[in-house]
Amino acid sequence: NCGLNAVLSLGADDVLAVGGSDLGAVTLHWDGSAWTSTLIPGVDTLYALNQAADGSIWAAGIEVARDQSDTRGTLFHWDGSIWQRYALPPLTGGVYALSVMPGGQIVLGGDFTALGSNLAWEPITTSIAGYGWIVDIEIDLQGTVWALTHSGNLFRLEISH
């Protein structure tokens, strides 16, 4: 029993999809002839998938405390053979969107917004909070970061490079 939330095409015979299942977060990989699935331990659902300019793959999602008392964002990096977990700031809430800037900085959005450079994180203060969580983050060709909230509002994020 699985639900998918994001897909990333790396080529005609190389597609990734991520989501959640009864057993936790799952990634699916299409190699041109068959799908293979991998469970990601310690995380409930993955919502976002992005490829950096260097070809590396990042996925983000949410981990729910077993007693349902808290949620926490999660971030993973694919090194070609395993998904490696990276630490995030101690902010409550899930990550539903991520994008990698041309310089390698990672922008996370969801119940909070954060910018990571060399995996040192800082919150991005925005007026988005009143409009709900971020569901998508895109970076245009000029390097402008755009965030879409679940309520349909679009914001330009001011990020210092």
Coordinates of C-alpha atoms in Angstrom, one line a residue:
N1 CA 0.0 0.0 0.0
C2 CA 1.9 3.1 -1.3
G3 CA 1.1 6.7 -2.3
L4 CA 3.5 8.7 -4.4
N5 CA 4.2 12.4 -4.0
A6 CA 7.0 13.3 -6.4
V7 CA 8.7 12.1 -9.6
L8 CA 12.0 13.0 -11.2
S9 CA 13.0 11.9 -14.7
L10 CA 16.8 11.6 -15.0
G11 CA 16.5 10.1 -18.5
A12 CA 14.3 7.8 -20.6
D13 CA 15.4 4.7 -18.7
D14 CA 16.1 6.4 -15.3
V15 CA 13.1 7.7 -13.3
L16 CA 12.7 8.1 -9.5
A17 CA 9.5 8.5 -7.5
V18 CA 9.1 9.0 -3.8
G19 CA 6.2 8.7 -1.3
G20 CA 5.0 6.8 1.7
S21 CA 3.7 3.3 2.5
D22 CA 2.3 1.3 5.4
L23 CA 6.0 0.5 6.2
G24 CA 7.4 4.1 5.9
A25 CA 8.9 6.2 3.2
V26 CA 9.6 4.5 -0.2
T27 CA 11.5 5.3 -3.3
L28 CA 10.7 3.6 -6.6
H29 CA 13.3 3.5 -9.5
W30 CA 12.5 2.7 -13.2
D31 CA 15.5 1.4 -15.1
G32 CA 13.7 1.1 -18.4
S33 CA 12.3 -2.3 -17.9
A34 CA 11.1 -2.7 -14.3
W35 CA 10.4 -0.7 -11.1
T36 CA 12.3 -1.5 -7.9
S37 CA 11.3 -0.2 -4.5
T38 CA 13.4 0.7 -1.5
L39 CA 12.1 1.5 2.0
I40 CA 13.8 4.4 3.7
P41 CA 14.1 3.6 7.5
G42 CA 13.3 6.2 10.1
V43 CA 11.0 8.4 7.9
D44 CA 7.3 8.2 7.3
T45 CA 6.8 9.9 3.9
L46 CA 8.9 11.6 1.3
Y47 CA 7.3 14.6 -0.5
A48 CA 10.0 16.3 -2.5
L49 CA 12.7 15.2 -5.0
N50 CA 15.2 17.4 -6.8
Q51 CA 18.5 17.0 -8.7
A52 CA 21.4 19.4 -8.2
A53 CA 23.5 20.8 -11.0
D54 CA 26.2 18.2 -10.0
G55 CA 23.8 15.4 -10.7
S56 CA 23.2 14.5 -7.0
I57 CA 19.7 13.6 -5.9
W58 CA 18.0 15.0 -2.8
A59 CA 14.7 13.9 -1.2
A60 CA 12.8 15.4 1.7
G61 CA 9.7 14.6 3.8
I62 CA 8.3 14.1 7.3
E63 CA 8.9 11.9 10.3
V64 CA 6.0 11.6 12.8
A65 CA 6.7 10.8 16.4
R66 CA 5.4 7.3 17.3
D67 CA 3.0 8.9 19.9
Q68 CA 1.9 11.4 17.2
S69 CA 3.0 14.3 19.5
D70 CA 5.4 15.9 17.0
T71 CA 6.5 16.0 13.4
R72 CA 10.0 16.7 12.0
G73 CA 11.4 17.4 8.6
T74 CA 13.8 14.9 7.0
L75 CA 16.4 15.3 4.2
F76 CA 18.2 12.5 2.3
H77 CA 20.9 12.4 -0.3
W78 CA 21.4 9.6 -2.9
D79 CA 25.0 8.8 -3.3
G80 CA 24.4 6.3 -6.1
S81 CA 24.0 3.3 -3.8
I82 CA 22.3 4.3 -0.6
W83 CA 20.1 7.1 0.7
Q84 CA 22.0 9.0 3.4
R85 CA 20.1 11.1 6.0
Y86 CA 21.2 14.6 6.8
A87 CA 20.5 16.6 9.9
L88 CA 18.0 19.5 9.7
P89 CA 17.4 22.4 12.1
P90 CA 15.2 21.5 15.1
L91 CA 12.1 23.0 13.6
T92 CA 8.7 21.3 14.0
G93 CA 7.0 20.3 10.8
G94 CA 7.5 18.5 7.6
V95 CA 9.4 19.4 4.4
Y96 CA 7.0 19.3 1.4
A97 CA 9.2 21.1 -1.2
L98 CA 12.9 21.4 -1.9
S99 CA 15.1 23.0 -4.6
V100 CA 18.8 23.1 -5.1
M101 CA 20.3 26.5 -6.2
P102 CA 23.0 26.6 -8.9
G103 CA 25.6 27.1 -6.2
G104 CA 24.5 24.1 -4.3
Q105 CA 22.5 25.7 -1.6
I106 CA 19.4 23.8 -0.7
V107 CA 16.1 25.6 -0.1
L108 CA 13.5 23.7 2.0
G109 CA 9.9 24.5 2.3
G110 CA 6.9 23.1 4.2
D111 CA 5.8 24.0 7.6
F112 CA 9.0 26.1 7.8
T113 CA 11.4 27.5 5.3
A114 CA 15.2 27.1 5.6
L115 CA 18.3 27.6 3.5
G116 CA 21.3 25.2 3.7
S117 CA 24.8 25.8 2.6
N118 CA 27.3 23.0 3.3
L119 CA 24.5 21.6 5.3
A120 CA 24.6 24.5 7.9
W121 CA 21.0 25.6 8.1
E122 CA 19.3 29.0 8.7
P123 CA 15.6 29.8 8.8
I124 CA 14.3 32.0 6.1
T125 CA 12.0 34.5 7.7
T126 CA 8.9 35.2 5.5
S127 CA 5.4 36.4 5.6
I128 CA 4.3 33.0 4.1
A129 CA 3.3 31.5 7.5
G130 CA -0.2 33.1 7.4
Y131 CA -0.8 31.5 4.0
G132 CA -0.1 27.9 5.0
W133 CA 2.7 25.4 4.2
I134 CA 4.9 25.5 1.1
V135 CA 4.1 22.8 -1.5
D136 CA 6.6 23.7 -4.2
I137 CA 9.8 25.7 -4.6
E138 CA 11.3 26.6 -8.0
I139 CA 14.3 28.6 -9.0
D140 CA 14.1 30.5 -12.3
L141 CA 17.0 31.0 -14.8
Q142 CA 17.9 34.3 -13.1
G143 CA 18.2 32.5 -9.7
T144 CA 15.0 33.9 -8.2
V145 CA 13.4 31.5 -5.7
W146 CA 9.6 31.1 -5.9
A147 CA 7.5 29.4 -3.3
L148 CA 3.9 28.2 -3.7
T149 CA 1.7 27.7 -0.7
H150 CA -1.1 25.1 -0.4
S151 CA -3.6 28.0 -0.5
G152 CA -2.4 28.9 -4.0
N153 CA -0.3 32.0 -3.1
L154 CA 3.0 32.5 -4.9
F155 CA 5.9 34.3 -3.1
R156 CA 9.3 35.4 -4.2
L157 CA 11.9 34.5 -1.5
E158 CA 14.6 37.0 -0.8
I159 CA 17.8 34.9 -0.3
S160 CA 21.3 36.3 0.2
H161 CA 23.7 34.3 -1.9

